[in-house]
Amino acid sequence: MDSSPRTFIKLDSSETQPIHLQIYHRFKAAIESNLLNDGDRIPSTRTLASELNVARGTVESAYAMLLGEGVFISKGQSGTYVSTLLRKPAAKKLRTVVPPVAKQPVSQTADIELAKSVSPIYLPGCPAFDAFPRKIWSRLSGNRVRAMSAEEMRLKEPQGYEPLRQSIAAYLRLARGVVCEPEQVFITNGYQGALDFLSKVFKFYGENIWMEDPGFLLAAMLLKDLGANIIRVPIDEQGLIVSAGVDKCLDAKLAIVTPSHHSPLGLPLSAARRIELLQWASANDSWIIEDDYDGEFRYSGYPLPSLKSLDQYDRVIYAGSFSKTIFPALKIGYIVVPSGLVDICNEKAAIYQRGFTITSQMVVNDFITEGHFSRHLKKMRDLYAHRRELASKALMDVFEDKIQISSHKNGMHFVASLDHQYSDTEVCSSFNKLGYGIYPISKWTIDPKYNGLLIGFSNVPNKKVAEEMAIKLKNSFIIE
């Protein structure tokens, strides 16, 4: 790096953002403005903390976020560098030939795109970057790279790194009640990678697939792009209304559900509905994909058992991911398939699952087997419960009875319902111009009754920031 970080990291004590977030944003701005270039070496946390006269832990928190997003890369003892993968070279101008495609509704991608430098505060689905055990992760990563054998360097396991699949099977048995063998576990490129892989197994094109309404927006977009016919099934206080799905399409090929923590409303699927759903799948030779996102994070009582743990008919494909429990840039997910699907999944994996990096899988496995994963989850449950209380109380104090916060104490976000005199899309658009990233719930549904904001709380660090954020949000629209 040619210039001192003091030239672009100007800390402002009057700013509402915590110091570690100021450092985080200053670095990203420096990269975007070319003050920092690809491959530039970044000062050590000790050096930068000394230059800025802040605690070293504050700098480490900022670096952890930048490393987690892939903005920085760590090269062990040689230091930390700006990633060389951030910028793509300008493409040559060529005549573009657009292939004919079937007519579809206008893409909703723009509705979920956010600025690259969006603050993680209030951003749904982001783990607490400031609380990630970066030193442990760095040590495990360094150890793995130094100890890799020639065999491991050339290793390609389409199903995923076998020791990791063994660790996942053992973890799911204890934590989620999923009884499975490692042979049933397949590593994927995150949750969307799991859906893409399963589309090769089931050939989604032209198939009827149940989805909850509201339901996970990115999953709906992916399924539509794969040619599936999405059957929107409404929910109520007990979750997916199975009878409504039967009325709409009895013989659907698949149902995709979030039974432990509905996406995005947060409510669980009731025990009666779980049994009803399993019986429907068995009677109609259908399959269920259980997206168990945020299943580990429940702040009152014990985590609910997975739907897969009740699956006496062997019709449930369990899908999980380390994006929320470790960090999103890791992009490691997994599925547990019924024994009857193992052979065809092996065949498809041999064709389509050959591009995974083995090193990250090894580090995740070490993180689990050495006990760091379970300790980290316990710490995050306590931290998120506290931060949820901070964020929700601040909003209720500022808005009084003008918004309603969902009562489900789980996951990493909550829904703030709005009166229909306000447009959730307009509120989000106004607020996100300040550099934040909340989502309007109306974009996740075809039912006009839903009007509210998806607000993350896992990166709300303290009471002061919680109160300042609530005021900023209120200022994004006028409440009479």
Coordinates of C-alpha atoms in Angstrom, one line a residue:
M1 CA 0.0 0.0 0.0
D2 CA 1.6 3.2 -1.1
S3 CA -0.1 5.7 1.2
S4 CA -0.6 5.7 5.0
P5 CA -4.1 4.6 6.1
R6 CA -4.4 7.9 7.8
T7 CA -4.9 9.5 4.4
F8 CA -8.2 7.7 4.0
I9 CA -9.3 6.5 7.4
K10 CA -10.6 9.5 9.1
L11 CA -12.5 8.6 12.3
D12 CA -15.3 10.8 13.4
S13 CA -16.4 10.5 17.1
S14 CA -19.6 12.4 16.2
E15 CA -20.7 9.7 13.8
T16 CA -23.5 7.3 14.8
Q17 CA -21.6 4.4 13.4
P18 CA -19.3 2.4 15.8
I19 CA -15.6 2.8 15.2
H20 CA -15.1 -0.7 13.7
L21 CA -17.8 0.1 11.1
Q22 CA -16.2 3.4 10.2
I23 CA -12.9 1.5 9.6
Y24 CA -14.8 -1.1 7.5
H25 CA -16.5 1.5 5.3
R26 CA -13.3 3.7 4.9
F27 CA -11.4 0.7 3.6
K28 CA -14.2 -0.2 1.1
A29 CA -14.4 3.4 0.0
A30 CA -10.6 3.5 -0.5
I31 CA -10.8 0.4 -2.7
E32 CA -13.7 1.7 -4.7
S33 CA -11.9 5.0 -5.3
N34 CA -8.6 3.2 -6.2
L35 CA -6.7 4.6 -3.2
L36 CA -6.1 0.9 -2.6
N37 CA -5.4 -1.5 -5.4
D38 CA -5.8 -5.2 -5.8
G39 CA -3.0 -7.0 -4.0
D40 CA -2.0 -4.1 -1.8
R41 CA -0.8 -5.2 1.6
I42 CA -2.9 -3.9 4.5
P43 CA -1.4 -2.8 7.8
S44 CA -1.5 -5.3 10.7
T45 CA -4.2 -4.9 13.2
R46 CA -1.6 -3.8 15.8
T47 CA -0.1 -1.2 13.5
L48 CA -3.4 0.3 12.4
A49 CA -4.8 0.3 16.0
S50 CA -1.7 2.3 17.0
E51 CA -2.0 4.7 14.2
L52 CA -5.6 5.4 14.8
N53 CA -5.3 5.3 18.6
V54 CA -8.1 2.7 19.0
A55 CA -8.3 -0.7 20.6
R56 CA -6.8 -3.5 18.6
G57 CA -10.0 -5.5 19.0
T58 CA -11.9 -2.7 17.2
V59 CA -9.6 -3.1 14.1
E60 CA -9.8 -6.9 14.3
S61 CA -13.6 -6.6 14.1
A62 CA -13.5 -4.5 11.0
Y63 CA -10.9 -6.8 9.4
A64 CA -13.0 -9.8 10.2
M65 CA -16.0 -8.3 8.3
L66 CA -13.8 -7.5 5.3
L67 CA -12.2 -11.0 5.3
G68 CA -15.6 -12.6 5.6
E69 CA -16.9 -10.7 2.5
G70 CA -13.8 -11.6 0.5
V71 CA -12.6 -7.9 0.3
F72 CA -9.4 -8.8 2.2
I73 CA -7.5 -12.1 2.0
S74 CA -5.2 -13.4 4.7
K75 CA -1.9 -14.9 3.6
G76 CA -0.8 -16.2 7.1
Q77 CA 2.3 -14.7 8.4
S78 CA 2.9 -12.6 5.3
G79 CA 0.0 -10.4 6.1
T80 CA -3.4 -9.3 4.9
Y81 CA -4.0 -8.1 1.4
V82 CA -6.7 -6.5 -0.8
S83 CA -8.3 -9.4 -2.8
T84 CA -7.2 -9.6 -6.4
L85 CA -10.7 -10.9 -7.3
L86 CA -12.6 -7.8 -6.5
R87 CA -12.5 -6.1 -9.9
K88 CA -13.2 -7.7 -13.2
P89 CA -11.3 -6.5 -16.3
A90 CA -13.3 -4.5 -18.7
A91 CA -14.8 -6.7 -21.4
K92 CA -14.2 -6.0 -25.0
K93 CA -17.2 -4.6 -26.8
L94 CA -18.7 -7.4 -28.9
R95 CA -21.9 -7.7 -30.8
T96 CA -24.3 -9.4 -28.4
V97 CA -26.6 -12.1 -29.6
V98 CA -29.6 -12.6 -27.3
P99 CA -31.1 -16.1 -27.5
P100 CA -34.9 -16.3 -27.6
V101 CA -36.5 -17.0 -24.2
A102 CA -40.0 -17.7 -23.0
K103 CA -41.9 -14.7 -21.8
Q104 CA -41.7 -14.3 -18.0
P105 CA -42.6 -11.6 -15.5
V106 CA -40.1 -8.9 -15.1
S107 CA -37.2 -10.0 -12.9
Q108 CA -37.3 -9.0 -9.3
T109 CA -33.6 -8.9 -9.0
A110 CA -33.5 -5.2 -8.7
D111 CA -35.7 -5.4 -5.6
I112 CA -33.1 -7.2 -3.6
E113 CA -29.9 -5.7 -4.9
L114 CA -28.1 -3.4 -2.5
A115 CA -25.1 -1.2 -2.6
K116 CA -21.8 -3.1 -2.3
S117 CA -20.9 -1.0 0.8
V118 CA -24.2 -1.5 2.6
S119 CA -23.9 -1.5 6.4
P120 CA -24.5 -4.9 8.1
I121 CA -26.6 -3.1 10.8
Y122 CA -30.2 -4.0 10.2
L123 CA -29.2 -6.2 7.2
P124 CA -31.3 -9.5 7.5
G125 CA -29.4 -12.8 7.3
C126 CA -26.0 -11.6 8.4
P127 CA -24.2 -13.1 11.4
A128 CA -22.4 -10.9 13.8
F129 CA -19.2 -10.2 12.0
D130 CA -17.7 -8.4 15.0
A131 CA -18.1 -11.6 17.1
F132 CA -16.6 -14.1 14.7
P133 CA -13.6 -16.0 16.2
R134 CA -11.2 -14.7 13.5
K135 CA -8.0 -15.8 15.3
I136 CA -9.2 -19.3 15.6
W137 CA -10.3 -19.4 12.0
S138 CA -7.0 -17.9 10.8
R139 CA -5.0 -20.5 12.8
L140 CA -7.1 -23.4 11.5
S141 CA -6.8 -22.1 7.9
G142 CA -3.0 -21.7 8.2
N143 CA -2.5 -25.1 9.7
R144 CA -4.5 -26.7 6.9
V145 CA -2.7 -25.0 4.1
R146 CA 0.7 -25.8 5.6
A147 CA -0.1 -29.4 6.3
M148 CA -1.8 -30.3 3.0
S149 CA -0.4 -33.4 1.4
A150 CA 0.0 -33.9 -2.4
E151 CA -3.0 -36.2 -2.3
E152 CA -5.2 -33.6 -0.6
M153 CA -4.0 -31.0 -3.0
R154 CA -5.4 -33.0 -6.0
L155 CA -8.3 -34.4 -4.1
K156 CA -11.7 -34.1 -5.7
E157 CA -14.7 -35.6 -3.9
P158 CA -17.9 -34.7 -5.8
Q159 CA -20.0 -35.5 -2.7
G160 CA -17.8 -33.3 -0.5
Y161 CA -14.9 -33.8 1.9
E162 CA -15.7 -37.1 3.6
P163 CA -14.6 -36.1 7.1
L164 CA -16.8 -33.0 6.9
R165 CA -19.8 -35.2 5.8
Q166 CA -19.1 -37.4 8.8
S167 CA -19.0 -34.4 11.1
I168 CA -22.2 -33.0 9.7
A169 CA -24.0 -36.3 10.1
A170 CA -22.9 -36.5 13.8
Y171 CA -23.8 -32.9 14.4
L172 CA -27.3 -33.2 12.9
R173 CA -28.0 -36.3 14.9
L174 CA -27.4 -34.5 18.1
A175 CA -28.5 -31.0 17.3
R176 CA -31.4 -31.4 14.9
G177 CA -32.5 -35.0 15.4
V178 CA -31.6 -36.0 11.9
V179 CA -30.5 -39.7 11.8
C180 CA -28.4 -40.2 8.7
E181 CA -25.2 -41.8 7.4
P182 CA -22.4 -39.7 5.9
E183 CA -23.2 -41.3 2.5
Q184 CA -26.5 -39.4 2.6
V185 CA -24.8 -36.0 3.0
F186 CA -23.8 -34.0 0.0
I187 CA -21.8 -30.7 0.2
T188 CA -23.2 -27.9 -1.9
N189 CA -22.3 -24.3 -2.9
G190 CA -24.6 -22.8 -0.3
Y191 CA -28.4 -23.2 -0.1
Q192 CA -29.0 -22.0 -3.7
G193 CA -26.4 -24.4 -4.8
A194 CA -28.4 -27.1 -3.1
L195 CA -31.5 -26.1 -5.1
D196 CA -29.5 -26.0 -8.3
F197 CA -28.0 -29.5 -7.6
L198 CA -31.5 -30.9 -6.8
S199 CA -32.8 -29.5 -10.0
K200 CA -30.4 -31.9 -11.8
V201 CA -31.8 -34.8 -9.7
F202 CA -35.5 -33.9 -10.1
K203 CA -35.5 -32.0 -13.3
F204 CA -37.5 -29.0 -12.1
Y205 CA -38.4 -27.8 -15.6
G206 CA -42.2 -27.9 -16.0
E207 CA -42.8 -29.5 -12.5
N208 CA -45.3 -28.1 -10.0
I209 CA -43.6 -27.1 -6.8
W210 CA -45.3 -25.8 -3.6
M211 CA -43.7 -22.7 -2.0
E212 CA -44.8 -20.9 1.1
D213 CA -46.5 -17.5 0.5
P214 CA -44.7 -15.4 1.7
G215 CA -41.6 -17.3 0.8
F216 CA -37.9 -16.9 0.3
L217 CA -37.6 -14.5 -2.7
L218 CA -34.2 -15.7 -4.0
A219 CA -35.4 -19.3 -4.0
A220 CA -38.6 -18.4 -5.9
M221 CA -36.5 -16.5 -8.5
L222 CA -34.1 -19.5 -8.9
L223 CA -37.0 -22.0 -9.3
K224 CA -38.7 -19.8 -11.9
D225 CA -35.4 -19.5 -13.8
L226 CA -35.1 -23.3 -13.8
G227 CA -38.5 -23.5 -15.4
A228 CA -40.5 -24.7 -12.4
N229 CA -44.2 -23.9 -12.0
I230 CA -44.4 -22.4 -8.6
I231 CA -47.6 -23.0 -6.6
R232 CA -47.9 -20.3 -3.9
V233 CA -49.4 -21.9 -0.8
P234 CA -50.6 -19.4 1.9
I235 CA -49.7 -19.7 5.5
D236 CA -51.4 -18.8 8.8
E237 CA -50.4 -18.8 12.4
Q238 CA -49.6 -22.6 12.2
G239 CA -47.5 -22.2 9.1
L240 CA -48.1 -23.7 5.6
I241 CA -51.8 -24.5 5.1
V242 CA -51.4 -28.0 3.6
S243 CA -55.1 -28.3 2.7
A244 CA -54.7 -25.1 0.6
G245 CA -51.8 -26.7 -1.3
V246 CA -53.8 -29.8 -1.9
D247 CA -56.7 -27.7 -3.3
K248 CA -54.3 -25.9 -5.6
C249 CA -52.2 -28.8 -6.8
L250 CA -52.6 -32.2 -5.1
D251 CA -49.9 -33.9 -7.2
A252 CA -47.0 -31.4 -6.9
K253 CA -43.6 -32.9 -7.4
L254 CA -42.1 -31.0 -4.4
A255 CA -42.8 -28.8 -1.5
I256 CA -40.1 -26.4 -0.3
V257 CA -40.7 -25.3 3.3
T258 CA -39.0 -23.6 6.2
P259 CA -40.6 -25.4 9.2
S260 CA -38.4 -24.4 12.1
H261 CA -38.3 -20.7 11.2
H262 CA -40.5 -19.5 8.4
S263 CA -38.9 -17.3 5.8
P264 CA -39.5 -14.5 6.3
L265 CA -42.2 -14.3 9.1
G266 CA -40.3 -16.4 11.6
L267 CA -43.1 -18.6 12.8
P268 CA -42.7 -22.4 13.2
L269 CA -44.8 -25.0 11.4
S270 CA -47.1 -26.6 13.9
A271 CA -46.8 -30.3 14.9
A272 CA -50.2 -31.1 13.3
R273 CA -49.2 -29.4 10.0
R274 CA -45.9 -31.3 10.0
I275 CA -47.7 -34.6 10.2
E276 CA -50.2 -33.5 7.6
L277 CA -47.4 -32.4 5.2
L278 CA -45.5 -35.7 5.6
Q279 CA -48.6 -37.7 5.0
W280 CA -49.4 -35.7 1.8
A281 CA -45.9 -36.4 0.5
S282 CA -46.1 -40.1 1.2
A283 CA -49.6 -40.5 -0.3
N284 CA -48.7 -38.6 -3.5
D285 CA -45.1 -39.9 -4.0
S286 CA -43.9 -36.3 -3.6
W287 CA -40.8 -34.9 -2.0
I288 CA -40.2 -32.2 0.6
I289 CA -37.2 -29.9 0.7
E290 CA -36.7 -28.7 4.3
D291 CA -34.8 -25.5 4.4
D292 CA -33.6 -25.4 8.1
Y293 CA -32.1 -22.0 7.9
D294 CA -31.7 -20.3 11.3
G295 CA -32.9 -23.5 13.0
E296 CA -30.1 -23.3 15.5
F297 CA -31.2 -19.8 16.7
R298 CA -34.1 -19.9 19.0
Y299 CA -34.1 -17.6 22.1
S300 CA -37.0 -19.0 24.2
G301 CA -37.1 -22.7 25.0
Y302 CA -35.2 -25.3 23.1
P303 CA -34.6 -25.4 19.3
L304 CA -37.5 -27.1 17.6
P305 CA -36.8 -30.5 16.1
S306 CA -36.4 -30.7 12.3
L307 CA -39.1 -31.9 10.0
K308 CA -36.6 -34.6 8.9
S309 CA -36.5 -36.0 12.4
L310 CA -40.2 -36.9 12.1
D311 CA -39.9 -38.3 8.6
Q312 CA -41.0 -42.0 8.9
Y313 CA -41.8 -42.1 5.2
D314 CA -38.3 -41.0 4.0
R315 CA -39.7 -38.2 1.8
V316 CA -37.7 -35.2 3.3
I317 CA -34.5 -33.8 1.8
Y318 CA -32.9 -31.8 4.6
A319 CA -31.0 -28.6 3.5
G320 CA -28.6 -26.7 5.7
S321 CA -25.9 -24.1 5.3
F322 CA -22.9 -22.5 7.2
S323 CA -23.7 -19.1 5.9
K324 CA -25.5 -17.9 9.0
T325 CA -23.7 -20.0 11.6
I326 CA -20.1 -19.2 10.3
F327 CA -20.1 -16.5 7.6
P328 CA -21.8 -16.0 4.2
A329 CA -18.7 -15.7 2.0
L330 CA -17.9 -19.3 2.9
K331 CA -20.6 -20.6 0.6
I332 CA -20.7 -24.1 2.0
G333 CA -24.1 -25.8 2.4
Y334 CA -25.2 -29.4 2.5
I335 CA -28.2 -31.6 1.9
V336 CA -29.2 -34.9 3.5
V337 CA -31.1 -37.1 1.0
P338 CA -33.3 -40.1 1.7
S339 CA -31.4 -43.4 1.2
G340 CA -33.4 -44.1 -2.0
L341 CA -31.9 -41.0 -3.6
V342 CA -28.2 -41.6 -2.8
D343 CA -27.3 -43.4 -6.0
I344 CA -28.8 -40.8 -8.4
C345 CA -27.3 -38.0 -6.3
N346 CA -23.9 -39.7 -6.6
E347 CA -24.3 -39.9 -10.4
K348 CA -25.3 -36.2 -10.6
A349 CA -22.6 -35.1 -8.2
A350 CA -20.0 -36.8 -10.4
I351 CA -21.1 -34.6 -13.3
Y352 CA -22.0 -31.3 -11.7
Q353 CA -20.2 -31.1 -8.3
R354 CA -16.6 -31.0 -9.3
G355 CA -15.6 -27.4 -8.7
F356 CA -15.5 -27.2 -4.9
T357 CA -12.5 -26.0 -3.0
I358 CA -11.4 -28.7 -0.5
T359 CA -9.4 -26.3 1.8
S360 CA -12.5 -24.5 3.1
Q361 CA -14.3 -27.8 3.8
M362 CA -11.3 -29.0 5.7
V363 CA -11.2 -25.8 7.9
V364 CA -15.0 -26.1 8.6
N365 CA -14.5 -29.7 9.6
D366 CA -11.6 -28.7 12.0
F367 CA -13.8 -25.9 13.4
I368 CA -16.5 -28.5 14.2
T369 CA -14.3 -31.3 15.5
E370 CA -12.3 -29.1 17.8
G371 CA -15.4 -27.8 19.4
H372 CA -15.3 -24.3 18.2
F373 CA -18.5 -24.5 16.2
S374 CA -20.7 -25.6 19.2
R375 CA -19.1 -22.9 21.4
H376 CA -19.6 -20.3 18.8
L377 CA -23.3 -21.2 18.3
K378 CA -23.9 -21.0 22.1
K379 CA -22.2 -17.6 22.2
M380 CA -24.2 -16.3 19.3
R381 CA -27.5 -17.5 20.7
D382 CA -26.9 -15.4 23.8
L383 CA -25.6 -12.5 21.8
Y384 CA -28.5 -12.5 19.3
A385 CA -31.1 -12.7 22.0
H386 CA -29.6 -9.6 23.6
R387 CA -29.3 -7.7 20.3
R388 CA -32.8 -8.6 19.3
E389 CA -34.0 -7.1 22.6
L390 CA -32.0 -3.9 21.9
A391 CA -33.2 -3.4 18.4
S392 CA -36.9 -4.3 19.0
K393 CA -37.1 -2.1 22.2
A394 CA -35.6 0.9 20.5
L395 CA -38.0 0.6 17.6
M396 CA -41.0 0.2 19.8
D397 CA -39.9 3.2 22.0
V398 CA -39.4 5.4 18.9
F399 CA -42.5 4.3 16.9
E400 CA -44.7 3.5 19.9
D401 CA -47.8 1.7 18.5
K402 CA -47.2 2.7 14.8
I403 CA -45.5 -0.5 14.0
Q404 CA -45.8 -4.1 15.3
I405 CA -42.7 -6.3 15.9
S406 CA -43.2 -10.0 15.3
S407 CA -43.2 -11.9 18.6
H408 CA -41.3 -15.0 17.3
K409 CA -38.0 -15.0 19.2
N410 CA -35.7 -16.8 16.8
G411 CA -33.5 -16.3 13.7
M412 CA -31.5 -13.2 12.9
H413 CA -34.3 -10.8 11.8
F414 CA -37.8 -9.8 12.7
V415 CA -40.7 -8.4 10.8
A416 CA -42.0 -4.9 11.6
S417 CA -45.5 -4.7 10.2
L418 CA -46.7 -1.4 8.9
D419 CA -50.1 0.2 8.5
H420 CA -51.2 0.1 4.9
Q421 CA -51.1 3.9 4.7
Y422 CA -47.4 3.4 4.3
S423 CA -45.7 1.5 1.5
D424 CA -43.0 -0.9 2.7
T425 CA -41.2 -0.6 -0.6
E426 CA -41.0 3.2 -0.4
V427 CA -39.8 3.1 3.2
C428 CA -37.1 0.6 2.3
S429 CA -36.0 2.7 -0.7
S430 CA -35.8 5.8 1.3
F431 CA -34.0 4.2 4.3
N432 CA -31.6 2.2 2.1
K433 CA -30.3 5.3 0.4
L434 CA -28.6 6.0 3.7
G435 CA -26.4 2.9 3.1
Y436 CA -28.5 0.3 4.8
G437 CA -30.3 -2.8 3.6
I438 CA -33.7 -3.7 5.0
Y439 CA -36.2 -5.6 2.8
P440 CA -39.9 -4.9 2.1
I441 CA -41.9 -8.0 2.9
S442 CA -44.4 -7.3 0.0
K443 CA -41.7 -8.4 -2.5
W444 CA -41.8 -11.9 -0.9
T445 CA -45.4 -12.6 -1.5
I446 CA -48.3 -12.3 -4.0
D447 CA -50.8 -11.5 -1.1
P448 CA -51.4 -7.8 -0.8
K449 CA -52.2 -8.0 2.9
Y450 CA -48.5 -8.2 3.8
N451 CA -46.8 -4.8 4.4
G452 CA -43.8 -4.6 6.5
L453 CA -40.0 -4.5 6.9
L454 CA -37.5 -7.3 7.3
I455 CA -35.0 -6.0 9.8
G456 CA -31.9 -7.8 10.9
F457 CA -30.6 -7.4 14.5
S458 CA -27.5 -9.5 14.7
N459 CA -25.2 -6.6 13.9
V460 CA -26.8 -4.0 16.2
P461 CA -23.8 -3.7 18.7
N462 CA -25.3 -1.6 21.5
K463 CA -28.2 0.4 22.9
K464 CA -26.9 3.7 21.5
V465 CA -26.7 2.4 17.9
A466 CA -30.1 0.7 18.3
E467 CA -31.7 4.0 19.3
E468 CA -30.0 5.9 16.5
M469 CA -31.0 3.4 13.9
A470 CA -34.6 3.5 15.0
I471 CA -34.7 7.3 14.7
K472 CA -33.1 7.1 11.2
L473 CA -35.7 4.6 10.2
K474 CA -38.6 6.8 11.5
N475 CA -37.2 9.8 9.6
S476 CA -37.5 7.7 6.4
F477 CA -41.2 8.3 6.4
I478 CA -43.6 10.6 8.2
I479 CA -45.8 9.2 10.9
E480 CA -48.8 11.4 11.8

